[in-house]
Amino acid sequence: MKPKIFISHCWDYRDQYYKVEEWIDDSDIDWQNMSIPVHDPKDTSTDSELEEKIDNNIRKSSLFIILSGMYVSQSNRKWINKELNIANKYGKNIIAVKPWGNEKMPLEVQKATDIIVNWNSNSLIESIKENL
């Protein structure tokens, strides 16, 4: 069975999301993407419907990845915190990916994650394989 991976992101940071998706696609991991990207918003019209879809997708996932750079934006924190709480509720391993060139990441993200990797395809792929 293909591992199911949820990549936490915000649509304003879709370039980073697509890059991580590309890294995984280019690896030898045969995976199923459980994220809700901007090009496939799952027909939700309310926040509660979107939260329900996110909860369902995270629950079904084998692994949760967060792109930590988006946390710096106050407007993104609401959804990121919801996603992190959902992932923790279901006991998912959480991999945080530091933004390119950053040495630090928000303390809230550090506390909620199991693994922190740099913005590097090899580091991320190795970490995914170790945690599936």
mmCIF file of C-alpha atoms in Angstrom:
data_model
loop_
_atom_site.group_PDB
_atom_site.id
_atom_site.type_symbol
_atom_site.label_atom_id
_atom_site.label_comp_id
_atom_site.label_asym_id
_atom_site.label_seq_id
_atom_site.Cartn_x
_atom_site.Cartn_y
_atom_site.Cartn_z
ATOM 1 C CA MET A 1 0.000 0.000 0.000
ATOM 2 C CA LYS A 2 1.258 3.488 -0.861
ATOM 3 C CA PRO A 3 2.176 5.674 2.100
ATOM 4 C CA LYS A 4 -0.133 8.646 2.459
ATOM 5 C CA ILE A 5 1.568 11.956 3.187
ATOM 6 C CA PHE A 6 -0.071 15.237 4.163
ATOM 7 C CA ILE A 7 1.987 18.359 3.429
ATOM 8 C CA SER A 8 0.845 21.301 5.529
ATOM 9 C CA HIS A 9 1.083 24.525 3.599
ATOM 10 C CA CYS A 10 -0.783 27.682 2.827
ATOM 11 C CA TRP A 11 -1.807 28.605 -0.645
ATOM 12 C CA ASP A 12 0.254 31.816 -0.519
ATOM 13 C CA TYR A 13 3.353 29.583 -0.236
ATOM 14 C CA ARG A 14 2.409 27.197 -3.005
ATOM 15 C CA ASP A 15 5.818 27.388 -4.725
ATOM 16 C CA GLN A 16 7.440 25.759 -1.685
ATOM 17 C CA TYR A 17 4.642 23.193 -1.519
ATOM 18 C CA TYR A 18 5.086 22.285 -5.194
ATOM 19 C CA LYS A 19 8.866 22.006 -4.724
ATOM 20 C CA VAL A 20 8.468 19.535 -1.830
ATOM 21 C CA GLU A 21 5.873 17.613 -3.821
ATOM 22 C CA GLU A 22 8.357 17.470 -6.728
ATOM 23 C CA TRP A 23 11.145 16.200 -4.454
ATOM 24 C CA ILE A 24 8.956 13.351 -3.249
ATOM 25 C CA ASP A 25 7.724 12.573 -6.772
ATOM 26 C CA ASP A 26 11.322 12.467 -8.031
ATOM 27 C CA SER A 27 12.344 10.032 -5.288
ATOM 28 C CA ASP A 28 11.687 6.315 -5.233
ATOM 29 C CA ILE A 29 8.790 6.809 -2.789
ATOM 30 C CA ASP A 30 5.525 5.686 -4.366
ATOM 31 C CA TRP A 31 3.179 7.842 -2.321
ATOM 32 C CA GLN A 32 -0.315 9.257 -2.187
ATOM 33 C CA ASN A 33 -0.635 12.995 -1.608
ATOM 34 C CA MET A 34 -3.257 13.744 1.040
ATOM 35 C CA SER A 35 -2.778 17.540 0.963
ATOM 36 C CA ILE A 36 -5.367 20.044 -0.159
ATOM 37 C CA PRO A 37 -3.526 22.206 -2.699
ATOM 38 C CA VAL A 38 -4.806 25.399 -4.280
ATOM 39 C CA HIS A 39 -5.523 23.599 -7.566
ATOM 40 C CA ASP A 40 -7.795 21.075 -5.764
ATOM 41 C CA PRO A 41 -9.589 22.842 -2.875
ATOM 42 C CA LYS A 42 -12.072 19.977 -2.289
ATOM 43 C CA ASP A 43 -15.181 22.105 -2.848
ATOM 44 C CA THR A 44 -15.424 23.584 0.613
ATOM 45 C CA SER A 45 -17.400 26.749 1.160
ATOM 46 C CA THR A 46 -16.934 27.235 4.904
ATOM 47 C CA ASP A 47 -14.022 27.055 7.330
ATOM 48 C CA SER A 48 -15.684 24.190 9.189
ATOM 49 C CA GLU A 49 -16.042 22.162 5.966
ATOM 50 C CA LEU A 50 -12.381 22.767 5.137
ATOM 51 C CA GLU A 51 -11.326 21.815 8.663
ATOM 52 C CA GLU A 52 -13.350 18.596 8.394
ATOM 53 C CA LYS A 53 -11.631 17.710 5.090
ATOM 54 C CA ILE A 54 -8.209 18.480 6.555
ATOM 55 C CA ASP A 55 -8.964 16.399 9.661
ATOM 56 C CA ASN A 56 -10.102 13.467 7.523
ATOM 57 C CA ASN A 57 -7.036 13.636 5.273
ATOM 58 C CA ILE A 58 -4.581 13.909 8.171
ATOM 59 C CA ARG A 59 -6.301 11.028 9.987
ATOM 60 C CA LYS A 60 -5.789 8.817 6.920
ATOM 61 C CA SER A 61 -2.154 9.900 6.457
ATOM 62 C CA SER A 62 0.961 7.973 7.433
ATOM 63 C CA LEU A 63 3.065 11.102 7.859
ATOM 64 C CA PHE A 64 2.644 14.866 8.257
ATOM 65 C CA ILE A 65 5.081 17.409 6.779
ATOM 66 C CA ILE A 66 4.988 21.105 7.654
ATOM 67 C CA LEU A 67 6.726 23.837 5.690
ATOM 68 C CA SER A 68 7.681 25.921 8.703
ATOM 69 C CA GLY A 69 8.470 29.170 6.886
ATOM 70 C CA MET A 70 4.822 29.968 6.388
ATOM 71 C CA TYR A 71 4.272 30.086 10.175
ATOM 72 C CA VAL A 72 5.809 33.553 10.376
ATOM 73 C CA SER A 73 2.698 35.034 8.785
ATOM 74 C CA GLN A 74 0.087 35.732 11.473
ATOM 75 C CA SER A 75 -2.747 35.029 9.029
ATOM 76 C CA ASN A 76 -1.445 31.496 8.405
ATOM 77 C CA ARG A 77 -1.005 30.513 12.049
ATOM 78 C CA LYS A 78 -4.683 29.743 12.640
ATOM 79 C CA TRP A 79 -4.729 26.949 10.061
ATOM 80 C CA ILE A 80 -1.228 25.716 10.758
ATOM 81 C CA ASN A 81 -2.026 25.366 14.455
ATOM 82 C CA LYS A 82 -5.236 23.502 13.598
ATOM 83 C CA GLU A 83 -3.331 21.127 11.317
ATOM 84 C CA LEU A 84 -0.572 20.535 13.880
ATOM 85 C CA ASN A 85 -3.174 19.860 16.585
ATOM 86 C CA ILE A 86 -4.993 17.405 14.309
ATOM 87 C CA ALA A 87 -1.727 15.615 13.451
ATOM 88 C CA ASN A 88 -0.851 15.367 17.149
ATOM 89 C CA LYS A 89 -4.380 14.184 17.997
ATOM 90 C CA TYR A 90 -3.905 11.225 15.638
ATOM 91 C CA GLY A 91 -0.320 10.573 16.745
ATOM 92 C CA LYS A 92 1.222 11.303 13.334
ATOM 93 C CA ASN A 93 4.969 11.714 12.975
ATOM 94 C CA ILE A 94 5.594 15.336 12.032
ATOM 95 C CA ILE A 95 8.510 16.467 9.894
ATOM 96 C CA ALA A 96 9.178 20.210 9.841
ATOM 97 C CA VAL A 97 11.075 21.611 6.873
ATOM 98 C CA LYS A 98 13.064 24.768 7.610
ATOM 99 C CA PRO A 99 12.903 27.459 4.959
ATOM 100 C CA TRP A 100 15.892 27.863 2.659
ATOM 101 C CA GLY A 101 18.749 29.599 4.491
ATOM 102 C CA ASN A 102 17.035 29.801 7.881
ATOM 103 C CA GLU A 103 18.866 28.690 10.984
ATOM 104 C CA LYS A 104 15.870 29.018 13.295
ATOM 105 C CA MET A 105 12.212 28.153 13.148
ATOM 106 C CA PRO A 106 9.278 29.267 15.294
ATOM 107 C CA LEU A 107 9.284 27.719 18.770
ATOM 108 C CA GLU A 108 5.648 26.662 18.379
ATOM 109 C CA VAL A 109 6.571 24.547 15.347
ATOM 110 C CA GLN A 110 9.648 23.104 17.060
ATOM 111 C CA LYS A 111 7.558 21.988 20.042
ATOM 112 C CA ALA A 112 4.918 20.329 17.855
ATOM 113 C CA THR A 113 7.252 18.393 15.567
ATOM 114 C CA ASP A 114 9.211 15.171 15.859
ATOM 115 C CA ILE A 115 11.835 15.781 13.178
ATOM 116 C CA ILE A 116 13.339 18.977 11.749
ATOM 117 C CA VAL A 117 15.132 18.959 8.398
ATOM 118 C CA ASN A 118 16.766 21.685 6.345
ATOM 119 C CA TRP A 119 15.422 22.816 2.998
ATOM 120 C CA ASN A 120 17.144 19.990 1.159
ATOM 121 C CA SER A 121 15.619 17.201 -0.905
ATOM 122 C CA ASN A 122 18.002 14.501 0.343
ATOM 123 C CA SER A 123 17.380 15.343 4.011
ATOM 124 C CA LEU A 124 13.637 15.359 3.536
ATOM 125 C CA ILE A 125 13.475 12.125 1.529
ATOM 126 C CA GLU A 126 15.721 10.317 4.016
ATOM 127 C CA SER A 127 13.565 11.521 6.890
ATOM 128 C CA ILE A 128 10.363 10.437 5.134
ATOM 129 C CA LYS A 129 11.765 6.952 4.527
ATOM 130 C CA GLU A 130 12.871 6.634 8.159
ATOM 131 C CA ASN A 131 9.428 7.610 9.430
ATOM 132 C CA LEU A 132 7.099 5.626 7.207
#
